[in-house]
mmCIF file of C-alpha atoms in Angstrom:
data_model
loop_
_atom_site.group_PDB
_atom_site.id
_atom_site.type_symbol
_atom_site.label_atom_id
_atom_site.label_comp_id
_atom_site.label_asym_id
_atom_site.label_seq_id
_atom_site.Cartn_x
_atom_site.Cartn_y
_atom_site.Cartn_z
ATOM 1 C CA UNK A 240 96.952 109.384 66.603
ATOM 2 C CA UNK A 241 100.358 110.897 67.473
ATOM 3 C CA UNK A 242 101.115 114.388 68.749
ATOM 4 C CA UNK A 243 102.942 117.067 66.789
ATOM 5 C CA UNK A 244 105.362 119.305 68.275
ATOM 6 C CA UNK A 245 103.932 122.781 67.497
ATOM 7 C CA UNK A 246 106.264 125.325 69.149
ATOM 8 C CA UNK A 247 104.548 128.465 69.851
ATOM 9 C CA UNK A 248 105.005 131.554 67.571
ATOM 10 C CA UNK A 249 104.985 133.694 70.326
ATOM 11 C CA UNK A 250 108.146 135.217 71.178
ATOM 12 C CA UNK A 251 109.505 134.788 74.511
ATOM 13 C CA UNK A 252 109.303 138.332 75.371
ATOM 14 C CA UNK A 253 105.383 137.790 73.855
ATOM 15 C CA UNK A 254 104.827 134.892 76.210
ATOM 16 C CA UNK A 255 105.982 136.383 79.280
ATOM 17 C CA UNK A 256 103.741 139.524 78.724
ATOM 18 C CA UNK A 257 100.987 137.372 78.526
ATOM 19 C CA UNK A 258 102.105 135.969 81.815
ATOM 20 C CA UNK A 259 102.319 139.271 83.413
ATOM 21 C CA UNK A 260 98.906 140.161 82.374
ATOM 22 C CA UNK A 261 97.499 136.942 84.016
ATOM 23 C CA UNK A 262 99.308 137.887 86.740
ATOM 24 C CA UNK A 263 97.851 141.167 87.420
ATOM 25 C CA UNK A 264 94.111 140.657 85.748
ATOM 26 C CA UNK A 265 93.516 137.319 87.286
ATOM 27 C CA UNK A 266 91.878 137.649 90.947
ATOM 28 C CA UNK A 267 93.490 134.447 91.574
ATOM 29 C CA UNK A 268 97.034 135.696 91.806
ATOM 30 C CA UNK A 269 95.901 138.965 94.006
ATOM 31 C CA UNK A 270 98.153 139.870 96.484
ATOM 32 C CA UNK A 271 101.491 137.306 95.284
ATOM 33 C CA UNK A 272 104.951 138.497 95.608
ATOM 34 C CA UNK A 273 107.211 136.731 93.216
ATOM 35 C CA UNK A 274 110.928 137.094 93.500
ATOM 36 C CA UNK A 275 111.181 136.222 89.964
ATOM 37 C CA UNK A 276 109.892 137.483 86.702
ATOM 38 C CA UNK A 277 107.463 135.950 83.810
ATOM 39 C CA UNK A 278 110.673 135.706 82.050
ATOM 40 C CA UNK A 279 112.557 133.425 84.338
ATOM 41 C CA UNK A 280 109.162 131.300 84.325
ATOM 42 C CA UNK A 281 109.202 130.910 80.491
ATOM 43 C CA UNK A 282 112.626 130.354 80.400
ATOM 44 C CA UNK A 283 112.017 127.220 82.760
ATOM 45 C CA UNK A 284 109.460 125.720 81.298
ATOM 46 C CA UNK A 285 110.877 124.568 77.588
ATOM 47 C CA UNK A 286 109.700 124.997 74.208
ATOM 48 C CA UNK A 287 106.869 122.470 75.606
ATOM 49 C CA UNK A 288 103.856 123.532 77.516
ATOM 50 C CA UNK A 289 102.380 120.606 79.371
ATOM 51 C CA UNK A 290 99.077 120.443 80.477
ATOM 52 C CA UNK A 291 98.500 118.595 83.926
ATOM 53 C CA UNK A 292 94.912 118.385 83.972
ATOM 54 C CA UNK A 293 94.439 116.925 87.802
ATOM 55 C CA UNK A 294 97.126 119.400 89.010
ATOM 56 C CA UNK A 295 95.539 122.423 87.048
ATOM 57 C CA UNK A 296 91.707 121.415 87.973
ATOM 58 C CA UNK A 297 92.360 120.607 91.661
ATOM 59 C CA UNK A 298 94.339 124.099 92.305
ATOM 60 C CA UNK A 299 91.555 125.869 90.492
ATOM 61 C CA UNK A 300 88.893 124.435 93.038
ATOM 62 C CA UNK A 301 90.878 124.862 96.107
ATOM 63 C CA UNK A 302 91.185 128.168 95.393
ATOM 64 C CA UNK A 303 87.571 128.907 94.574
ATOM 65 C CA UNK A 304 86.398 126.811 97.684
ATOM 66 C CA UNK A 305 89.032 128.865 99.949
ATOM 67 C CA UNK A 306 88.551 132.056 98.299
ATOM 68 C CA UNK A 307 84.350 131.798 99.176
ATOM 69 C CA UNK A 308 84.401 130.085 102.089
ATOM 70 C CA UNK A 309 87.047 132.718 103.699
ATOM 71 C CA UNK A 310 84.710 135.955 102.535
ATOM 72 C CA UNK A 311 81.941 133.746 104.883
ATOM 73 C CA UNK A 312 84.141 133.370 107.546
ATOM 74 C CA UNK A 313 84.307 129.453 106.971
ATOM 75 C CA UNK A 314 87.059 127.003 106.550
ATOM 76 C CA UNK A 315 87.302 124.074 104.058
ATOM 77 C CA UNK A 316 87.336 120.761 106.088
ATOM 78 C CA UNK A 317 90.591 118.002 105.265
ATOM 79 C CA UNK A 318 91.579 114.855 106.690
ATOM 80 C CA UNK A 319 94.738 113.392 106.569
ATOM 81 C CA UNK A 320 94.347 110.263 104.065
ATOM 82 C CA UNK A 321 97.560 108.005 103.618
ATOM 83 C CA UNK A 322 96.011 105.678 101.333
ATOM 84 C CA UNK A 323 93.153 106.179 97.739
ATOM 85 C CA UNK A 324 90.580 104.068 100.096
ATOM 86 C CA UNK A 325 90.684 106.198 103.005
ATOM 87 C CA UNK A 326 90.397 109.551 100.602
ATOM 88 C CA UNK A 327 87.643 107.913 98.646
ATOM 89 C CA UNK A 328 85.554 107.100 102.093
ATOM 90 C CA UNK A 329 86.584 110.854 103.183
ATOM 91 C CA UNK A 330 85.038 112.187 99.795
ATOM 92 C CA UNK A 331 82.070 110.133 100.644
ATOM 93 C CA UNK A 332 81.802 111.320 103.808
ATOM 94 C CA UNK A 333 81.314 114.946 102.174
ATOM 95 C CA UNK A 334 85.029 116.059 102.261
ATOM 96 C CA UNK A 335 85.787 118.581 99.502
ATOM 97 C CA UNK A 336 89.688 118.294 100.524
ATOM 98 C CA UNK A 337 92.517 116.139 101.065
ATOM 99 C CA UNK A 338 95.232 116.261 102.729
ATOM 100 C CA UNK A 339 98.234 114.418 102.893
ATOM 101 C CA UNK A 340 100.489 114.625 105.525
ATOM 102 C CA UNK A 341 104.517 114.307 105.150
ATOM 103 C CA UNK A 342 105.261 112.885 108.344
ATOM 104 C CA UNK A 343 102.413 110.431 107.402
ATOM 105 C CA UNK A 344 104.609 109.439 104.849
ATOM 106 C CA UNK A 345 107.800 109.616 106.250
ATOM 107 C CA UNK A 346 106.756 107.452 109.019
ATOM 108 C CA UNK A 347 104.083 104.947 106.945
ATOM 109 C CA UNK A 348 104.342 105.101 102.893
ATOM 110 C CA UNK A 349 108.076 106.325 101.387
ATOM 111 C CA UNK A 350 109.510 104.487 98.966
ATOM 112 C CA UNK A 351 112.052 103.249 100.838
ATOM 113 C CA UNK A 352 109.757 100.856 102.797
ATOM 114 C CA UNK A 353 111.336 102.177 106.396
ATOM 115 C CA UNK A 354 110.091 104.392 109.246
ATOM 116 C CA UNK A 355 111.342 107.311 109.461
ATOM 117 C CA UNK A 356 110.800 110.813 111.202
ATOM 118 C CA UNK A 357 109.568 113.850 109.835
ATOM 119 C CA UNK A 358 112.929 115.060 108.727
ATOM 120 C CA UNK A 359 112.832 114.852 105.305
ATOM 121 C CA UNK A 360 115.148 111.626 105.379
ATOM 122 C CA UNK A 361 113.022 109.476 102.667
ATOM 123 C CA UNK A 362 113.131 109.474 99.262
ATOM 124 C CA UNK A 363 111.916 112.733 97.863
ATOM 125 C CA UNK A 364 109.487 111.102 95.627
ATOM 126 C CA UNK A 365 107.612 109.490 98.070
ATOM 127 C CA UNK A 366 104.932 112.396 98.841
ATOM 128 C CA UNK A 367 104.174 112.514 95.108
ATOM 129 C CA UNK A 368 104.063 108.756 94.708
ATOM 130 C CA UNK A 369 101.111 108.627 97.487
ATOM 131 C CA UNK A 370 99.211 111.568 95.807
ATOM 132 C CA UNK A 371 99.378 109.517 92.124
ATOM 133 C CA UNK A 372 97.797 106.689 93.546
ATOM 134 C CA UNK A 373 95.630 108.633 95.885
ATOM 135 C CA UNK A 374 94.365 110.415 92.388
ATOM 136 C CA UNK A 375 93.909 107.219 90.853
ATOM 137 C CA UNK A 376 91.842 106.122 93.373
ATOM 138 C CA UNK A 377 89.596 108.761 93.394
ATOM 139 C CA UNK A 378 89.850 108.751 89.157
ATOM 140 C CA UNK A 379 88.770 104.817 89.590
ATOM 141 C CA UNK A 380 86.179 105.457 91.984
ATOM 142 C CA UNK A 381 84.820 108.093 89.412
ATOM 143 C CA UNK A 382 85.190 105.908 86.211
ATOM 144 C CA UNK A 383 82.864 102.876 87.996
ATOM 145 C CA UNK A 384 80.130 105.640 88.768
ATOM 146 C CA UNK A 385 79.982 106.710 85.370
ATOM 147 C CA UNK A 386 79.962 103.659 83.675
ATOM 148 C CA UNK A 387 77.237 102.504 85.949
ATOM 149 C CA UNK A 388 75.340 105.751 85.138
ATOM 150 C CA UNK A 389 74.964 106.282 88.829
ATOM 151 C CA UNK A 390 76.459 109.941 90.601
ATOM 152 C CA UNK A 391 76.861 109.631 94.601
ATOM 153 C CA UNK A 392 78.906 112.279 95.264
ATOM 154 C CA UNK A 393 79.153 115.616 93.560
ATOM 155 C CA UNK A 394 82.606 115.390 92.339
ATOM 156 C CA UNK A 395 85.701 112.768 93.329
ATOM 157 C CA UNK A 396 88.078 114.723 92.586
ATOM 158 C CA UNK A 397 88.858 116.777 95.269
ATOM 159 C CA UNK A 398 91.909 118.786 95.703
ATOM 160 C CA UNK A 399 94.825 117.168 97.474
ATOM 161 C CA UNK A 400 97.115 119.345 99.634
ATOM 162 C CA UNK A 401 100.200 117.968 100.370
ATOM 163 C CA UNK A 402 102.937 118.573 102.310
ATOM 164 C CA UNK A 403 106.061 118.938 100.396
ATOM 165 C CA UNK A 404 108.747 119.144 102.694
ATOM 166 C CA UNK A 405 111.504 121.542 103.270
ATOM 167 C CA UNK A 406 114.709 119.558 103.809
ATOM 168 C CA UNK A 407 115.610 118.197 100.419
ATOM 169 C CA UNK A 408 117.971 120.268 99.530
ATOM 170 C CA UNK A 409 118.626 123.703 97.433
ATOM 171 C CA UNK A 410 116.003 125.330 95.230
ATOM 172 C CA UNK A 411 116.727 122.814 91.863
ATOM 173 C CA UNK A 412 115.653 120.287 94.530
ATOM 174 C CA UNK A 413 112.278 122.326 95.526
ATOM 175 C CA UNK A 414 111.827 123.060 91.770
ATOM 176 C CA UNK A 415 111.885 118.637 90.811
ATOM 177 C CA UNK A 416 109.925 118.066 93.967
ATOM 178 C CA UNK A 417 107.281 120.742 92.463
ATOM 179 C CA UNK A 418 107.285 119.450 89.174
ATOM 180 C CA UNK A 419 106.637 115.788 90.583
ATOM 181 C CA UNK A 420 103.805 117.164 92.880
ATOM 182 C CA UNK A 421 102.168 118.838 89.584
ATOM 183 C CA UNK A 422 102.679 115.929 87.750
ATOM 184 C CA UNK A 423 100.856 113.562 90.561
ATOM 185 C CA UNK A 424 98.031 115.771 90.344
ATOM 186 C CA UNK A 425 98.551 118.008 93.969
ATOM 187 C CA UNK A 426 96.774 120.739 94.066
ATOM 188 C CA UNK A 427 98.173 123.081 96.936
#
């Protein structure tokens, strides 16, 4: 089975109304200030819309469990994992959220393979490297549960917050490092 390319037969002026009214109907986006438009988003983005299921699920919950838990007063528990083992014995333990830390991985898991401090001197990728395989843990942990028809924990994926630095350069820099965070699966 292959995938056609289908571009959309909305205009871009179409799309980026439909943006805007997500934007303002959506509870989710209450109380946002963009410096940009729905325009400059669509322009970004390409003919092709991708779909990154862990990113777009994980955000989704995160909000929802924030959103509640702050009308009750309450606060959504996280622990710093570093590796998929330690966030699959967190979501074990009853955590609904990861996070991961960037001096964690500045000091312990960039892809350079040195220590360094939280200055944002490692490879850029690194923080999105650790939440792919962090994902895939928690994806492989889910898979075996299944397949043994057994259900221990309400749901492994749980959102992963991670920290995504601030010193790697100008905003075409922030903009990669976001689209590599959304393509590991982060969700906030």
């Amino acid at each position: 089975m292959t995938a056609a390319f289908e571009p959309t037969s909305q205009t871009l002026e179409e799309q980026a109304a439909a943006l805007e009214l997500e934007w303002s109907a959506n509870p989710r986006w209450e109380g946002v200030t963009r410096d940009y438009s729905a325009s400059d988003v669509i322009r970004l983005r390409g003919r092709v819309s991708e779909e990154h299921t862990l990113a777009c699920r994980g955000a989704e919950k995160l909000w929802k469990q924030l959103s509640a838990e702050h009308k009750e007063g309450k606060y959504t528990n996280a622990l710093g994992a570093l590796t998929g083992n330690q966030a699959v014995q967190q979501v074990k333990a009853g955590l609904r959220a990861i996070y991961l830390s960037g001096w964690q991985v500045a000091a312990d898991a960039n892809n350079s393979g040195h220590t360094y401090p939280d200055q944002s001197l490692y490879p850029a990728n690194s923080v999105p490297t650790v939440v792919r395989r962090i994902n895939n843990a928690l994806l492989r942990a889910d898979q075996i549960e299944f397949s043994e028809g057994i259900q221990s924990v309400e749901d492994w994926l749980v959102p992963i917050v991670a920290d995504a630095e601030a010193g790697f350069g100008g905003p075409l820099n922030a903009y990669e490092l976001m689209k590599s965070m959304i393509q590991a699966g982060a969700s906030g």
